[in-house]
Coordinates of C-alpha atoms in Angstrom, one line a residue:
M1 CA -2.7 9.4 -4.5
L2 CA 0.4 10.4 -6.3
A3 CA -1.1 8.7 -9.7
V4 CA -4.2 10.7 -9.3
I5 CA -2.4 14.0 -9.2
A6 CA 0.1 13.3 -12.1
G7 CA -2.5 12.3 -14.0
T8 CA -4.5 15.5 -13.1
I9 CA -1.7 17.5 -13.7
D10 CA -1.1 15.5 -17.5
S11 CA -5.0 15.8 -17.9
I12 CA -5.1 20.1 -17.0
Q13 CA -1.7 20.3 -19.7
S14 CA -3.1 18.1 -22.4
V15 CA -6.5 20.1 -22.4
S16 CA -4.6 23.6 -22.5
A17 CA -2.5 22.1 -25.2
S18 CA -5.5 20.7 -27.1
D19 CA -3.1 17.7 -27.6
M20 CA -2.1 14.6 -25.5
V21 CA 0.3 15.5 -22.9
L22 CA 2.1 12.7 -20.8
T23 CA 5.0 13.8 -18.6
S24 CA 7.4 11.1 -18.3
F25 CA 8.7 10.0 -15.0
G26 CA 12.3 10.8 -15.2
S27 CA 11.0 14.4 -16.0
A28 CA 9.0 14.6 -12.8
W29 CA 11.6 13.5 -10.7
L30 CA 14.5 15.8 -12.5
D31 CA 12.1 18.9 -12.1
L32 CA 11.3 18.1 -8.8
S33 CA 14.6 16.6 -7.2
P34 CA 17.5 16.6 -9.8
V35 CA 19.8 15.5 -6.6
T36 CA 18.0 12.7 -5.7
L37 CA 18.0 11.1 -9.3
M38 CA 21.5 11.8 -9.7
Y39 CA 22.4 9.8 -6.1
V40 CA 19.9 7.1 -7.0
E41 CA 21.9 6.2 -10.2
E42 CA 25.0 6.6 -8.6
M43 CA 23.9 4.3 -5.9
V44 CA 22.4 1.6 -8.1
E45 CA 25.7 1.6 -10.5
H46 CA 28.0 1.0 -7.4
Y47 CA 26.1 -1.4 -5.0
L48 CA 24.5 -3.4 -7.6
H49 CA 25.7 -2.6 -11.4
P50 CA 25.5 -0.3 -14.0
W51 CA 23.5 -3.2 -16.1
V52 CA 20.5 -2.5 -13.9
W53 CA 20.1 1.2 -14.8
N54 CA 20.8 1.5 -18.1
P55 CA 18.5 -0.9 -19.8
A56 CA 16.1 -1.6 -16.6
L57 CA 15.7 1.6 -14.6
S58 CA 16.0 3.9 -17.4
W59 CA 13.1 2.5 -19.1
V60 CA 11.0 3.1 -16.1
L61 CA 12.2 6.6 -16.1
F62 CA 10.1 7.0 -19.3
Q63 CA 6.9 5.6 -18.9
P64 CA 4.5 8.1 -17.8
T65 CA 4.3 8.9 -14.3
F66 CA 0.3 8.4 -13.1
A67 CA 1.2 4.9 -14.6
V68 CA 4.5 4.3 -12.5
F69 CA 2.4 5.1 -9.4
L70 CA -0.1 3.4 -10.4
V71 CA 2.1 0.0 -10.6
L72 CA 3.8 1.3 -7.2
A73 CA 0.1 1.3 -5.1
L74 CA -0.9 -1.7 -6.8
A75 CA 2.4 -3.7 -5.7
F76 CA 2.0 -2.1 -1.9
W77 CA -1.6 -3.0 -2.1
I78 CA -0.8 -6.5 -2.9
I79 CA 2.1 -6.8 -0.3
G80 CA 0.2 -5.9 2.3
Y81 CA -2.6 -7.3 1.9
R82 CA -4.2 -9.6 4.6
R83 CA -7.2 -12.0 3.7
E84 CA -9.7 -12.8 6.8
N85 CA -10.2 -16.1 8.2
A86 CA -13.1 -17.9 6.6
D87 CA -14.5 -19.0 10.3
N88 CA -14.8 -14.9 11.1
G89 CA -17.6 -14.4 12.7
F90 CA -19.4 -17.9 13.6
A91 CA -20.2 -19.6 16.9
V92 CA -18.7 -22.4 17.4

């Protein structure tokens, strides 16, 4: 849902600017809640390691917002997917 909203906003901005506009995940997060962005950065650097934030997660912040949310949605779908039993619906 968030990926669709972010993609729609980018497409509206692209049409109005007559040029391709892709909002990065970091700038969208900074616009919505700069305090939580700084809080997450401090938490990752303190509890994990500064190396995790600098090359790894900062790379994610430069990616388009819709793409980050699409990947998250796919990951959650894969985690929550349950396959039905093969014998479902047959009489024994």
